[in-house]
mmCIF file of C-alpha atoms in Angstrom:
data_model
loop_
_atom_site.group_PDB
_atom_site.id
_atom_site.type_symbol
_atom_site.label_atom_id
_atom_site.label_comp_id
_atom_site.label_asym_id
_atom_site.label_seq_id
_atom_site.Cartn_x
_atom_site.Cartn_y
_atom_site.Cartn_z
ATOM 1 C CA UNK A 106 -19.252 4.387 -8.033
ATOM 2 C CA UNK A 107 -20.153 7.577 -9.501
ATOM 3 C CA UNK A 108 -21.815 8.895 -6.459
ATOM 4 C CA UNK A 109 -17.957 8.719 -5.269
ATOM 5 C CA UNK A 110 -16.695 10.336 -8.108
ATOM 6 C CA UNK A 111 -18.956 13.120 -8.466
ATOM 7 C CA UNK A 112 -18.763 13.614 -4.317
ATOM 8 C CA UNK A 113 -14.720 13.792 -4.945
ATOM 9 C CA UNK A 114 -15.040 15.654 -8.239
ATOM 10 C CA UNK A 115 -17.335 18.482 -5.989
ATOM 11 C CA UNK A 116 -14.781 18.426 -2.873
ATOM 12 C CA UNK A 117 -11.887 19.544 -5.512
ATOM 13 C CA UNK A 118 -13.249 21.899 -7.088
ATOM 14 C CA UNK A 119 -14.937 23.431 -3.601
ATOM 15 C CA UNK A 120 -11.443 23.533 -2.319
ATOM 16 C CA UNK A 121 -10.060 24.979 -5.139
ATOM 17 C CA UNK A 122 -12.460 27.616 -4.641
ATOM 18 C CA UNK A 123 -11.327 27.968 -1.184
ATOM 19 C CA UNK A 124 -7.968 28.328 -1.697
ATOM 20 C CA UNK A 125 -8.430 30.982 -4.426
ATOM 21 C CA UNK A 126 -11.163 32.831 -2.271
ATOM 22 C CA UNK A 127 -8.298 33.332 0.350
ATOM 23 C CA UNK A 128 -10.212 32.071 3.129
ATOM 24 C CA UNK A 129 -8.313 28.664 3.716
ATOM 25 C CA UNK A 130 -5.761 31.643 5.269
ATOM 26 C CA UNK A 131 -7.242 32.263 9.221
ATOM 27 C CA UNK A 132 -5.660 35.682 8.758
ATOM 28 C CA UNK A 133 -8.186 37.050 6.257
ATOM 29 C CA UNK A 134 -11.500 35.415 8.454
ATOM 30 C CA UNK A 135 -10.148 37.600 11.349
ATOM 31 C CA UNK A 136 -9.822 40.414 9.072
ATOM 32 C CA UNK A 137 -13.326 40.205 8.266
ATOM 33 C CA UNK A 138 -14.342 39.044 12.154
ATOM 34 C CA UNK A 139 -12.274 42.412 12.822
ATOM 35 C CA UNK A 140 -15.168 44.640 12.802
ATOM 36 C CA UNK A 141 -13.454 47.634 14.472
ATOM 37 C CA UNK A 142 -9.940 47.153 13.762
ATOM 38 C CA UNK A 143 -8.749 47.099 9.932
ATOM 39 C CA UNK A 144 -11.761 45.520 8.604
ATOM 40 C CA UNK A 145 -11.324 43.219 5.547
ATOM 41 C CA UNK A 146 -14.796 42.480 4.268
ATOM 42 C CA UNK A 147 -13.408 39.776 1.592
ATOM 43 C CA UNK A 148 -15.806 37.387 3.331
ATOM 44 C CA UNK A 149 -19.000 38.907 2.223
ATOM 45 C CA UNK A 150 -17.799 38.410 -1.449
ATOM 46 C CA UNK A 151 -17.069 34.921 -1.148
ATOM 47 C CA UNK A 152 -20.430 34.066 0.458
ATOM 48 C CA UNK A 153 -22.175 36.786 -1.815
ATOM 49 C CA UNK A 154 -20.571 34.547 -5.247
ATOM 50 C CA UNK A 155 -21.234 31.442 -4.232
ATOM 51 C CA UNK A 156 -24.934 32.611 -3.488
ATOM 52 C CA UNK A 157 -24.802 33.915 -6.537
ATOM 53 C CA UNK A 158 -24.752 30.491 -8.249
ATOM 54 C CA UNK A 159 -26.559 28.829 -5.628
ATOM 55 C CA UNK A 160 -29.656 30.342 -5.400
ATOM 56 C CA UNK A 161 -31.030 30.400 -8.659
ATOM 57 C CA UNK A 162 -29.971 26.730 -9.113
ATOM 58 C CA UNK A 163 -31.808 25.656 -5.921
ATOM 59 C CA UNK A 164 -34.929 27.354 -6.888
ATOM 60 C CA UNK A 165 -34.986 25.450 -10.296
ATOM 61 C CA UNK A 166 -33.938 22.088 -8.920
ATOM 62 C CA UNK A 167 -36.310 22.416 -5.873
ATOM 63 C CA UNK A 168 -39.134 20.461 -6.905
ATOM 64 C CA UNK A 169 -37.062 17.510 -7.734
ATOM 65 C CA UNK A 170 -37.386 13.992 -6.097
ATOM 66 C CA UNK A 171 -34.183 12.665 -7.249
ATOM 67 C CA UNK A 172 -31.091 13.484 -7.931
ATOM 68 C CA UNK A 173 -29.166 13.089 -11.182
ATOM 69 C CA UNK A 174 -27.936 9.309 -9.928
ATOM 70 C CA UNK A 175 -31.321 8.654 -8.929
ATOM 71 C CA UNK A 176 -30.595 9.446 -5.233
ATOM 72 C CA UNK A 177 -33.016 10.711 -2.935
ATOM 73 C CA UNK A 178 -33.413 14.588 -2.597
ATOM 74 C CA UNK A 179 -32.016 14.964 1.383
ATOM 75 C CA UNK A 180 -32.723 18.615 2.219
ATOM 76 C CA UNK A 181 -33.313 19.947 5.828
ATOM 77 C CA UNK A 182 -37.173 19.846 7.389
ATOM 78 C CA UNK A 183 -36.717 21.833 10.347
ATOM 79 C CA UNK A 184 -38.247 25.348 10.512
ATOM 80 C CA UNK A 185 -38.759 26.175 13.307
ATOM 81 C CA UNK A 186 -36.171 27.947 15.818
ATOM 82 C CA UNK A 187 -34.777 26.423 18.850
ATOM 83 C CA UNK A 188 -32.271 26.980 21.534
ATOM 84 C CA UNK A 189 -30.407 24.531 20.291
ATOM 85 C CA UNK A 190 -30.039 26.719 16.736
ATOM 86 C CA UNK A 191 -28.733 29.262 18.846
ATOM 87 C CA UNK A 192 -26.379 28.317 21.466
ATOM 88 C CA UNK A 193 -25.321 25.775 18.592
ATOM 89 C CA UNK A 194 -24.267 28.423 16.397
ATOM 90 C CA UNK A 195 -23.177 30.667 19.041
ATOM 91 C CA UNK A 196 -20.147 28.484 20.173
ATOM 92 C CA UNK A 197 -19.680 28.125 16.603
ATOM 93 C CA UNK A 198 -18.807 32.181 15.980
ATOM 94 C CA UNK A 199 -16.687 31.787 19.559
ATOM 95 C CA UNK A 200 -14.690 29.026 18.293
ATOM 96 C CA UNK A 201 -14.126 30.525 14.499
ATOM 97 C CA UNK A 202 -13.326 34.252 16.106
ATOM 98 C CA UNK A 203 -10.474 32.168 18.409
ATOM 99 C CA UNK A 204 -8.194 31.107 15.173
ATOM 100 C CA UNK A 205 -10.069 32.020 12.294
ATOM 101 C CA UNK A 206 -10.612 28.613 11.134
ATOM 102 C CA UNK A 207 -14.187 26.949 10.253
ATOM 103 C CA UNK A 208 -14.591 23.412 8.700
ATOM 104 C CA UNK A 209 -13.977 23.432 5.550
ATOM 105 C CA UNK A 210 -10.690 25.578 5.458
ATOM 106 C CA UNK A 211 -9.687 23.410 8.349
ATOM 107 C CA UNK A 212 -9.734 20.515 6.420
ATOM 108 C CA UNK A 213 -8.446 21.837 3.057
ATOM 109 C CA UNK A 214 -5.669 23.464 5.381
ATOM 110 C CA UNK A 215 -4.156 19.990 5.198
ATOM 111 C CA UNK A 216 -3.032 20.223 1.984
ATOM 112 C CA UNK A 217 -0.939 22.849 3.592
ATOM 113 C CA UNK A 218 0.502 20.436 5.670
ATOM 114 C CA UNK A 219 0.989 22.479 8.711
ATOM 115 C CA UNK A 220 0.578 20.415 12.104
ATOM 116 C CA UNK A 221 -1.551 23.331 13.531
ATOM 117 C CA UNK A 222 -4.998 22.234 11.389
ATOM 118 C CA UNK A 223 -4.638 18.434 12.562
ATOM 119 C CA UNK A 224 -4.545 19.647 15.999
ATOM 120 C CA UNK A 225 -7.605 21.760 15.432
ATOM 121 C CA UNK A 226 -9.254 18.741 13.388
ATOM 122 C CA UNK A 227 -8.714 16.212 16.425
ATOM 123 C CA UNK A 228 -9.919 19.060 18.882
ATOM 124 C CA UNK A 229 -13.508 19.702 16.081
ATOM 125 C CA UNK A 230 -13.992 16.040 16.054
ATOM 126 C CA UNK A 231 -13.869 15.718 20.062
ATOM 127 C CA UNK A 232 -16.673 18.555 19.951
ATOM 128 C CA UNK A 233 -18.630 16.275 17.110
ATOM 129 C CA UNK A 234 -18.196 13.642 20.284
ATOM 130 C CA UNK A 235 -19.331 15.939 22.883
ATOM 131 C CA UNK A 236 -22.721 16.985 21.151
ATOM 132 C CA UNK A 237 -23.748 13.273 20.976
ATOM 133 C CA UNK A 238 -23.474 13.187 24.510
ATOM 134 C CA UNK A 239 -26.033 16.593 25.068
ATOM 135 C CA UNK B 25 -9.811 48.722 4.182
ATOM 136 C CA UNK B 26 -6.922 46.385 5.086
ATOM 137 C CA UNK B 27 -5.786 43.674 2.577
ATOM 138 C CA UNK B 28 -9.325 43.518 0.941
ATOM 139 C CA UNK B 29 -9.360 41.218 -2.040
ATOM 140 C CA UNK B 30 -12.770 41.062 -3.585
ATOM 141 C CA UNK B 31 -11.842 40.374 -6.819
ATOM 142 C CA UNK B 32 -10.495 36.720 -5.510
ATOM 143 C CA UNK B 33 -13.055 36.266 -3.095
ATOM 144 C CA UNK B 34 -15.813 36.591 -5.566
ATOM 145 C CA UNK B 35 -14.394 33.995 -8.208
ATOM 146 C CA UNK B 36 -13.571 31.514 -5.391
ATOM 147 C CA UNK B 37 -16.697 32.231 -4.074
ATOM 148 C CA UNK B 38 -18.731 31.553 -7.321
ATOM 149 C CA UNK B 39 -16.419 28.358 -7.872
ATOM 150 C CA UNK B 40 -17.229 27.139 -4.642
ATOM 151 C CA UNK B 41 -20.664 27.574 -5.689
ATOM 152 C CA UNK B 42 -20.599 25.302 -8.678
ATOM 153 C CA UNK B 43 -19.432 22.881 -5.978
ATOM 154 C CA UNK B 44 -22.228 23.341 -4.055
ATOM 155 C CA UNK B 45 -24.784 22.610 -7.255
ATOM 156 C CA UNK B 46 -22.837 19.882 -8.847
ATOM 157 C CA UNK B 47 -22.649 17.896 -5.242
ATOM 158 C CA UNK B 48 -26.007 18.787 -5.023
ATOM 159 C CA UNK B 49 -27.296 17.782 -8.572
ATOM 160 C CA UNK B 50 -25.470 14.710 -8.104
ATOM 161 C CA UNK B 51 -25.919 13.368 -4.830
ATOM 162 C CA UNK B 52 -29.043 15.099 -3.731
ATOM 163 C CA UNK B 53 -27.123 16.226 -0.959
ATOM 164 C CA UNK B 54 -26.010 19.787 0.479
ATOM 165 C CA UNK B 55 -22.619 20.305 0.472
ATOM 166 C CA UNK B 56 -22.612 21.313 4.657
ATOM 167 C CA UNK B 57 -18.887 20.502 5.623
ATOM 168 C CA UNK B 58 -19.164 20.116 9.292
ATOM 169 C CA UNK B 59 -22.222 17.427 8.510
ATOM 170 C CA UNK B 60 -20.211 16.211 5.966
ATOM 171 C CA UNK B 61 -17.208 15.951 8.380
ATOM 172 C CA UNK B 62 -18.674 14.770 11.067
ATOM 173 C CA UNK B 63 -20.685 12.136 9.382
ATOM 174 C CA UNK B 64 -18.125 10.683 7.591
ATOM 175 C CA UNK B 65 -16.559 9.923 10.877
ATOM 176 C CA UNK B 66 -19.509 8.879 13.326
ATOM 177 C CA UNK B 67 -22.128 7.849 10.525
ATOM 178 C CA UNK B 68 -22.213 4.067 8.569
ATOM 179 C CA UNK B 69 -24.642 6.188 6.000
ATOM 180 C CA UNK B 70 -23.000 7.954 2.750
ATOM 181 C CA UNK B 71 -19.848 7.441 4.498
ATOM 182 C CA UNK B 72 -17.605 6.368 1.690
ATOM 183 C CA UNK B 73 -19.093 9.830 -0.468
ATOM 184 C CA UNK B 74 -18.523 12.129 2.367
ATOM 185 C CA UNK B 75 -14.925 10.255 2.654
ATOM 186 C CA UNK B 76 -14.143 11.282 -0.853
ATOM 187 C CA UNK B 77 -15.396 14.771 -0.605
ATOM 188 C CA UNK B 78 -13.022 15.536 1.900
ATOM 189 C CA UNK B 79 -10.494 14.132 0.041
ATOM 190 C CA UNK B 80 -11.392 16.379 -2.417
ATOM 191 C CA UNK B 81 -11.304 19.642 -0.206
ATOM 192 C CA UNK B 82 -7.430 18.339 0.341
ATOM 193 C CA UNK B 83 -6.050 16.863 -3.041
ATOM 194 C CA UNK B 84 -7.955 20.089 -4.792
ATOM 195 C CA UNK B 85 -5.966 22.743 -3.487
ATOM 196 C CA UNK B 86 -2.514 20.755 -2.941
ATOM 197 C CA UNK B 87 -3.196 20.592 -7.621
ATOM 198 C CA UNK B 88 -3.798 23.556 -7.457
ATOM 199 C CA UNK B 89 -0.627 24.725 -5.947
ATOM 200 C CA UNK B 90 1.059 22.459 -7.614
ATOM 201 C CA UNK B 91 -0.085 23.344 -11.079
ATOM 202 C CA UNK B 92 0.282 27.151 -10.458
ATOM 203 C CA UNK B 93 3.116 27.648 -8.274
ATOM 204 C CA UNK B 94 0.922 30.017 -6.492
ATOM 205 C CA UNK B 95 2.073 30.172 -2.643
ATOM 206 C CA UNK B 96 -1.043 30.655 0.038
ATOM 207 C CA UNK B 97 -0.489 32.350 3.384
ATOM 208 C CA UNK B 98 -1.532 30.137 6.061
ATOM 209 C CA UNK B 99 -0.846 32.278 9.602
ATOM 210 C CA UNK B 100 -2.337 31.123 12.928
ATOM 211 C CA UNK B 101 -0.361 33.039 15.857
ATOM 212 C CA UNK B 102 -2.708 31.254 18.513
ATOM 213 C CA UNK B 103 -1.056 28.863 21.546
ATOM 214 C CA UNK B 104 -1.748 25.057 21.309
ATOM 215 C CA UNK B 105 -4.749 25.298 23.958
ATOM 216 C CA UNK B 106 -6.441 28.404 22.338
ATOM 217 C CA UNK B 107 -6.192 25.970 18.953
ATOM 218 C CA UNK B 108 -7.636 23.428 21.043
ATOM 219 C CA UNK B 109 -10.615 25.077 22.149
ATOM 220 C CA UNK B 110 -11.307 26.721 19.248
ATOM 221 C CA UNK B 111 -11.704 23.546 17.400
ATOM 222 C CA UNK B 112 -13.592 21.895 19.927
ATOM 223 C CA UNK B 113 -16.152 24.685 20.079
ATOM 224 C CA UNK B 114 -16.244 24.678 16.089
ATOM 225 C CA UNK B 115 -17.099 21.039 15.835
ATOM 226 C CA UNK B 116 -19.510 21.087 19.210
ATOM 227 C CA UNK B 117 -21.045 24.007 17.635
ATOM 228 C CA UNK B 118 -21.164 23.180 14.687
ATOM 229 C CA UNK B 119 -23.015 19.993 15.325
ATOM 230 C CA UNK B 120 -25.956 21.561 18.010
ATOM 231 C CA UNK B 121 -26.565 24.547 15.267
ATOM 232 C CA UNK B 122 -26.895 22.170 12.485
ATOM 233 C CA UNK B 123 -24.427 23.673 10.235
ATOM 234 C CA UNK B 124 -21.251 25.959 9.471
ATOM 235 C CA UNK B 125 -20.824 28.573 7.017
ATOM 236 C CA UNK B 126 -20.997 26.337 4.082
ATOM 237 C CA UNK B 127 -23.828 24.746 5.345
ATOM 238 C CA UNK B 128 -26.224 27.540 7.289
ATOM 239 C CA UNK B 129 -24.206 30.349 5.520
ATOM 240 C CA UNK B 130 -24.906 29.353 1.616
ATOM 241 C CA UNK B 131 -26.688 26.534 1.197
ATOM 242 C CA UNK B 132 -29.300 27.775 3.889
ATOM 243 C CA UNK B 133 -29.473 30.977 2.697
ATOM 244 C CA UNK B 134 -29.484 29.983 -0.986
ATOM 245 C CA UNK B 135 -32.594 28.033 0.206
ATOM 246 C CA UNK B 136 -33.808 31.224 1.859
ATOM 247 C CA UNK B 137 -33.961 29.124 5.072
ATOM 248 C CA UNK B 138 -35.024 31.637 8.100
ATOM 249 C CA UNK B 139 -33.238 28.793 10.239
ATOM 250 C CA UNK B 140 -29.990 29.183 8.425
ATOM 251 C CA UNK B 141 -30.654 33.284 8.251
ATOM 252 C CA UNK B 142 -30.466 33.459 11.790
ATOM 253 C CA UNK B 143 -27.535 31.048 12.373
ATOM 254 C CA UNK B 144 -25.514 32.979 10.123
ATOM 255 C CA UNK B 145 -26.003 36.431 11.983
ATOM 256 C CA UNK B 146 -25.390 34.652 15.446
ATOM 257 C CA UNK B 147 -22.331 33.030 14.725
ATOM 258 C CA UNK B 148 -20.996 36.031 12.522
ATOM 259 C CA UNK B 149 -21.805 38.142 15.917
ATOM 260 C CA UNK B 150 -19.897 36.029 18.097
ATOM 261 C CA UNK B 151 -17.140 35.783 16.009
ATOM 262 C CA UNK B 152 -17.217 39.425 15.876
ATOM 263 C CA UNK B 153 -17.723 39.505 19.674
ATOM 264 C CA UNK B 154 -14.724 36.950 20.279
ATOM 265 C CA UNK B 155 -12.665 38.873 18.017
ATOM 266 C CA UNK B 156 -12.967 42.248 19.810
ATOM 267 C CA UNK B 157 -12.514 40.706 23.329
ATOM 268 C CA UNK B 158 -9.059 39.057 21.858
ATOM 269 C CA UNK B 159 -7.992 42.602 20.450
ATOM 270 C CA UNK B 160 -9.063 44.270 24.073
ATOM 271 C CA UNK B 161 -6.124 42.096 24.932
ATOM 272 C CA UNK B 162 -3.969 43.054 22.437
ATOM 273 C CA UNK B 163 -4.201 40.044 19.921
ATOM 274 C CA UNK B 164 -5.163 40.573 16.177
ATOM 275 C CA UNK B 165 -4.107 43.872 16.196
#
C-alpha cells in the first residue's frame, strides 16, 4: 500500500517538476535540439538541477540493501557497452528531434489533454512491442 | 539566445530531482520513465507502482494548473505520420538503449554510469542531427 503511495506521491511531484521546467512543451526540447538555429539551452539546466539533487543522494544511499519499505535495492548491472546501447539510443535522439517529445513529457502531456500525445503514446508503446520482437 | 528560461528549468529540474530520490528511497527503484512505462504495460512485476507513478506524472501537473491558473504552451506543428514515427522510434529506442533522459540522462549520470554517459551524448546528437535535417527543409525555423 505504501509502495503505491509513495510511487504516486514521486510521479506528482516529478511532473510538477516537468511542467514548471517547461519541458512538457515540445517547443522548448527543439529549441535546445536546435543547435544552429536560435538555440535555447533551458535543457541543460533542468538536467544540471535535478543532478544536482541526485547525485549526492545516490552516493550516500549507494551501499544500501533495502529500501525505506524494505524493498530490494534494483539498480542496473550492465557495464559494459554494446550495440544495442547505441543504435538503442540512437533511434531514441531520431524520434525525440521529430516532435520534441520524450517519455515522460509525453505522458504528463495528458494532463494537457491534447489528442496529439495519445497518438504519440499508442505509436511509443507499438515500439515497446517491436523491441520484444528483436 | 531564444526564449531561454533557466531560472524555471533549474527549479523544475531540482524538483524533479527530489522525485527521483524519494521514488528511489522508497521503492528502491530508479525513476526511468520509458522502463517505467513500458513495464507497467508488458510486465506482471511492480505493475500496480509503476501504474500509479504515471498517474502521478498526469494528475501532478493537471493540480498544478489548476491550483495556479498558470497556462503551459503545448505546440507540436508535426503531421499525424511524423507523430507516429516519432513515437514509435522513442519507445523502440527507448527500450534497446535501456533508458530515456530520465533514466540514462539523470539517474545514470547521477550514478556516474559510463553506460548512461554515452547514451546521453548519442541520443542528444541525433536529436541534434534530426533537428538540423528538419530545418534543411525548412521546419523549426
Amino acid at each position: 500500500m505504501s509502495e503505491k503511495i509513495f510511487s504516486l506521491l514521486s510521479g506528482i511531484i516529478f511532473g510538477i517538476g516537468l511542467v514548471i521546467s517547461g519541458m512538457t512543451n515540445p517547443e522548448k526540447v527543439i529549441g535546445f535540439l536546435s543547435i544552429t538555429h536560435n538555440w535555447d539551452a533551458s535543457l541543460i539546466f533542468v538536467m544540471g538541477g535535478a543532478i544536482f539533487i541526485t547525485a549526492p543522494f545516490f552516493y550516500l544511499l549507494k551501499n544500501r540493501n533495502k529500501s525505506l519499505l524494505e524493498l530490494d535495492i534494483n539498480l542496473p548491472q550492465k557495464k559494459n557497452l554494446d550495440k544495442k546501447l547505441i543504435i538503442g539510443s540512437s533511434l531514441f535522439g531520431i524520434g525525440w528531434g521529430l516532435v520534441g517529445l520524450c517519455p515522460g513529457p509525453a505522458v504528463s502531456s495528458l494532463a494537457l489533454f491534447e489528442p496529439i500525445t495519445l497518438i504519440f503514446l499508442v505509436a511509443m508503446y507499438l515500439g515497446v512491442l517491436a523491441n520484444k520482437y528483436i | 539566445m531564444y526564449n531561454f528560461t533557466p531560472l524555471s528549468a533549474l527549479t523544475g529540474g531540482i524538483i524533479i530531482g527530489f522525485a527521483v530520490v524519494l521514488f528511489f528511497y522508497t521503492t528502491g527503484r530508479l525513476a526511468g520513465i520509458s522502463g517505467i512505462f513500458a513495464n507497467a504495460l508488458t510486465s506482471k512485476l511492480n505493475r500496480s507502482s509503476n501504474l500509479f507513478f504515471l498517474l502521478g506524472l498526469v494528475i501532478g501537473p493537471i493540480g498544478y494548473l489548476y491550483l495556479t491558473n498558470v497556462t503551459i504552451n503545448f505546440e507540436i506543428t508535426n503531421s499525424y505520420i511524423l507523430i507516429i514515427i516519432a513515437g514509435f522510434l522513442v519507445g523502440l529506442g527507448t527500450r534497446m538503449g535501456g533508458g530515456c533522459t530520465s533514466g540514462h540522462g539523470i539517474c545514470g549520470i547521477s550514478r556516474i554510469s559510463v553506460r548512461s554517459i554515452i547514451a546521453t551524448i548519442t541520443f542528444i546528437f541525433t536529436g541534434m542531427l534530426t533537428v538540423f535535417i528538419l530545418q534543411q527543409f525548412g521546419m523549426y525555423l
